[in-house]
CSV table of C-alpha atoms in Angstrom, one decimal:
chain,number,residue,atom,x,y,z
A,1,MET,CA,0.0,0.0,0.0
A,2,ASN,CA,1.6,3.3,-1.0
A,3,LYS,CA,1.9,6.4,1.2
A,4,TRP,CA,-0.8,8.3,-0.6
A,5,HIS,CA,-3.3,5.5,-0.1
A,6,HIS,CA,-2.4,5.4,3.6
A,7,ALA,CA,-2.9,9.1,3.9
A,8,SER,CA,-6.2,9.2,2.0
A,9,THR,CA,-7.6,6.4,4.1
A,10,ILE,CA,-6.7,8.1,7.3
A,11,ILE,CA,-8.2,11.4,6.1
A,12,VAL,CA,-11.5,9.6,5.3
A,13,GLY,CA,-11.6,7.9,8.7
A,14,ILE,CA,-10.8,11.1,10.6
A,15,THR,CA,-12.9,13.7,8.7
A,16,SER,CA,-16.0,11.6,8.6
A,17,ASN,CA,-15.9,11.1,12.4
A,18,ILE,CA,-15.0,14.8,13.1
A,19,ILE,CA,-18.1,15.9,11.2
A,20,GLU,CA,-20.4,13.2,12.6
A,21,THR,CA,-19.4,13.9,16.2
A,22,TYR,CA,-19.5,17.6,15.7
A,23,ASP,CA,-23.1,17.4,14.4
A,24,LEU,CA,-24.1,15.0,17.2
A,25,SER,CA,-22.6,17.0,20.1
A,26,ILE,CA,-23.9,20.5,19.0
A,27,TYR,CA,-27.3,19.5,20.4
A,28,PRO,CA,-26.3,19.0,24.1
A,29,PHE,CA,-23.9,22.1,24.0
A,30,PHE,CA,-26.8,24.3,22.8
A,31,SER,CA,-29.6,22.6,24.7
A,32,ALA,CA,-29.9,25.6,27.1
A,33,TYR,CA,-31.1,27.6,24.1
A,34,LEU,CA,-33.0,24.9,22.3
A,35,ILE,CA,-35.1,24.3,25.4
A,36,LYS,CA,-36.4,27.9,25.3
A,37,VAL,CA,-37.1,27.7,21.5
A,38,PHE,CA,-38.8,24.2,21.4
A,39,PHE,CA,-40.1,23.7,24.9
A,40,PRO,CA,-41.2,27.0,26.4
A,41,PHE,CA,-43.5,25.4,28.9
A,42,GLN,CA,-44.4,27.0,32.2
A,43,ALA,CA,-43.2,24.0,34.2
A,44,THR,CA,-39.4,24.0,34.0
A,45,TYR,CA,-39.2,20.3,34.8
A,46,THR,CA,-41.4,19.4,31.8
A,47,SER,CA,-39.1,21.4,29.5
A,48,LEU,CA,-36.0,19.7,31.0
A,49,LEU,CA,-37.6,16.3,30.7
A,50,SER,CA,-38.6,16.9,27.1
A,51,ILE,CA,-35.2,18.1,25.9
A,52,SER,CA,-33.5,15.3,27.7
A,53,SER,CA,-35.8,12.7,26.2
A,54,ILE,CA,-35.0,13.8,22.7
A,55,PHE,CA,-31.3,13.5,23.6
A,56,LEU,CA,-32.0,10.0,24.9
A,57,PHE,CA,-33.8,8.9,21.8
A,58,GLY,CA,-30.9,10.1,19.7
A,59,TYR,CA,-28.6,7.7,21.5
A,60,LEU,CA,-31.1,4.8,21.6
A,61,SER,CA,-31.3,4.9,17.8
A,62,ARG,CA,-27.5,4.4,17.3
A,63,PRO,CA,-27.5,0.6,17.5
A,64,ILE,CA,-30.3,0.5,14.8
A,65,GLY,CA,-28.1,2.8,12.6
A,66,SER,CA,-25.2,0.3,13.1
A,67,LEU,CA,-27.4,-2.5,11.9
A,68,VAL,CA,-28.8,-0.7,8.9
A,69,PHE,CA,-25.5,0.9,7.6
A,70,GLY,CA,-23.5,-2.2,8.6
A,71,TYR,CA,-25.8,-4.2,6.2
A,72,ILE,CA,-25.2,-1.6,3.5
A,73,GLY,CA,-21.5,-1.7,4.1
A,74,ASP,CA,-21.3,-5.5,4.0
A,75,TYR,CA,-23.3,-5.8,0.8
A,76,TYR,CA,-22.7,-2.6,-1.1
A,77,GLY,CA,-19.4,-1.4,0.1
A,78,ARG,CA,-18.1,0.7,3.1
A,79,LYS,CA,-17.7,3.8,1.0
A,80,LYS,CA,-21.4,3.9,0.0
A,81,ALA,CA,-22.4,3.2,3.6
A,82,LEU,CA,-20.1,6.1,4.9
A,83,ILE,CA,-21.4,8.5,2.2
A,84,LEU,CA,-25.1,7.7,2.9
A,85,SER,CA,-24.7,7.9,6.7
A,86,GLY,CA,-22.8,11.2,6.3
A,87,LEU,CA,-25.5,12.6,4.0
A,88,LEU,CA,-28.2,11.7,6.5
A,89,MET,CA,-26.3,13.4,9.3
A,90,VAL,CA,-25.7,16.6,7.4
A,91,ILE,CA,-29.3,16.8,6.2
A,92,ALA,CA,-30.6,16.2,9.7
A,93,THR,CA,-28.2,18.7,11.4
A,94,ALA,CA,-28.8,21.4,8.9
A,95,ALA,CA,-32.6,20.8,9.1
A,96,ILE,CA,-32.4,21.4,12.9
A,97,GLY,CA,-30.8,24.7,12.1
A,98,MET,CA,-33.7,25.6,9.9
A,99,LEU,CA,-36.6,24.3,12.0
A,100,PRO,CA,-39.5,26.6,12.8
A,101,THR,CA,-39.9,27.3,16.6
A,102,PHE,CA,-42.6,26.3,19.0
A,103,GLN,CA,-44.0,29.8,18.7
A,104,SER,CA,-44.4,29.3,15.0
A,105,ILE,CA,-45.8,25.8,14.6
A,106,GLY,CA,-46.6,24.6,18.1
A,107,TYR,CA,-46.0,21.0,19.0
A,108,PHE,CA,-44.9,20.1,15.5
A,109,ALA,CA,-41.6,21.8,16.2
A,110,PRO,CA,-40.5,19.4,19.0
A,111,ILE,CA,-41.9,16.5,17.0
A,112,LEU,CA,-39.7,17.4,14.0
A,113,LEU,CA,-36.8,18.0,16.4
A,114,LEU,CA,-37.2,14.4,17.7
A,115,ILE,CA,-37.3,13.0,14.2
A,116,LEU,CA,-34.2,14.8,13.2
A,117,ARG,CA,-32.3,13.9,16.4
A,118,VAL,CA,-33.2,10.2,15.9
A,119,SER,CA,-31.9,10.5,12.3
A,120,GLN,CA,-28.6,11.9,13.7
A,121,GLY,CA,-28.4,8.9,16.0
A,122,LEU,CA,-29.0,6.4,13.2
A,123,SER,CA,-26.3,8.2,11.1
A,124,PHE,CA,-23.7,8.2,13.9
A,125,GLY,CA,-24.4,4.5,14.6
A,126,GLY,CA,-23.5,3.7,11.1
A,127,GLU,CA,-20.7,6.2,10.5
A,128,TYR,CA,-18.5,5.5,13.5
A,129,THR,CA,-18.4,1.7,13.3
A,130,GLY,CA,-18.3,1.9,9.5
A,131,SER,CA,-15.2,4.2,9.6
A,132,VAL,CA,-13.4,2.0,12.0
A,133,ILE,CA,-14.0,-1.0,9.8
A,134,TYR,CA,-13.0,1.0,6.7
A,135,LEU,CA,-9.7,2.0,8.3
A,136,VAL,CA,-8.9,-1.5,9.5
A,137,GLU,CA,-9.8,-3.1,6.2
A,138,HIS,CA,-7.6,-0.8,4.2
A,139,ALA,CA,-4.6,-1.1,6.6
A,140,GLU,CA,-1.6,-3.3,6.3
A,141,GLU,CA,-1.6,-6.2,8.8
A,142,SER,CA,1.0,-4.6,11.0
A,143,LYS,CA,-0.9,-1.2,11.1
A,144,LYS,CA,-4.5,-2.2,11.6
A,145,ASN,CA,-4.6,-1.2,15.3
A,146,VAL,CA,-3.0,2.1,14.6
A,147,LEU,CA,-5.2,3.1,11.7
A,148,GLY,CA,-8.3,1.9,13.5
A,149,SER,CA,-7.5,4.3,16.4
A,150,PHE,CA,-7.8,7.3,14.1
A,151,ALA,CA,-11.6,6.9,14.1
A,152,ALA,CA,-11.7,7.6,17.9
A,153,MET,CA,-9.3,10.5,17.4
A,154,GLY,CA,-11.7,12.0,14.8
A,155,SER,CA,-14.6,11.7,17.2
A,156,ASN,CA,-12.7,13.5,20.0
A,157,LEU,CA,-11.7,16.2,17.6
A,158,GLY,CA,-15.4,16.6,16.6
A,159,ILE,CA,-16.4,17.1,20.3
A,160,LEU,CA,-13.5,19.6,20.7
A,161,ILE,CA,-14.6,21.6,17.7
A,162,SER,CA,-18.3,21.7,18.7
A,163,SER,CA,-17.3,22.9,22.2
A,164,LEU,CA,-15.1,25.6,20.7
A,165,VAL,CA,-17.9,26.8,18.5
A,166,CYS,CA,-20.2,26.9,21.6
A,167,LEU,CA,-17.5,28.8,23.5
A,168,MET,CA,-17.0,31.4,20.8
A,169,MET,CA,-20.8,31.9,20.3
A,170,THR,CA,-21.4,32.5,23.9
A,171,TYR,CA,-18.3,34.7,24.3
A,172,PHE,CA,-18.8,37.0,21.4
A,173,PHE,CA,-22.6,37.3,21.5
A,174,ALA,CA,-25.1,38.0,24.2
A,175,ASP,CA,-27.3,35.2,25.5
A,176,GLN,CA,-30.4,36.8,24.1
A,177,GLU,CA,-29.0,37.0,20.6
A,178,VAL,CA,-27.9,33.4,20.6
A,179,GLY,CA,-31.2,32.3,22.0
A,180,GLN,CA,-33.3,34.2,19.4
A,181,ARG,CA,-31.6,33.3,16.2
A,182,LEU,CA,-27.8,32.7,16.4
A,183,TRP,CA,-28.2,29.2,17.8
A,184,ARG,CA,-29.0,28.1,14.3
A,185,ILE,CA,-25.4,28.9,13.0
A,186,PRO,CA,-23.6,25.9,14.6
A,187,PHE,CA,-26.1,23.5,13.0
A,188,LEU,CA,-25.9,25.2,9.6
A,189,LEU,CA,-22.1,25.0,9.8
A,190,SER,CA,-22.5,21.3,9.2
A,191,LEU,CA,-23.1,22.1,5.5
A,192,LEU,CA,-19.7,23.8,5.2
A,193,PHE,CA,-17.9,21.0,7.0
A,194,ALA,CA,-19.7,18.4,4.8
A,195,PHE,CA,-18.7,20.3,1.6
A,196,ILE,CA,-15.1,20.2,2.7
A,197,SER,CA,-15.3,16.5,3.6
A,198,PHE,CA,-16.9,15.4,0.4
């Protein structure tokens, strides 16, 4: 295996996980703003329970995503599975950034948020495991463990980037500005990252 093939394989494994984990972790980092936009209930505990439940369902859907995209990867190729799961994540994340609020469409807003969060979970379940397998399958026998570890590194970088985005948003802008409209920007940034990745 030549050096360029090694490098391109690592880049695919890292960037796919950076974007997937960034998209997945933006939700909890901005949940303090999302709760006011999608769950403006009088009872605070109801709002907290609602936003946390959507977070939970996103994680519960990950094993299903592993099964679905694992099947696609086994029968149609890892590359197709990674592309499809990546597209699903980007579409779901960008759609969250464009969702109407509770004030605009009522209970349809949190229902749509739930659907999109589950879609993110399905995507991540397929992307992470798929990228690990992709890296290992394309590595030389003596370097399988090393290359497989790059998937985890990509995931950690994605969390780091999303936390930095959150830090910059809350540092440079007032809470009221972020809560009203600027919370959408981190979700829409997924489109830019996806463009670079693809």
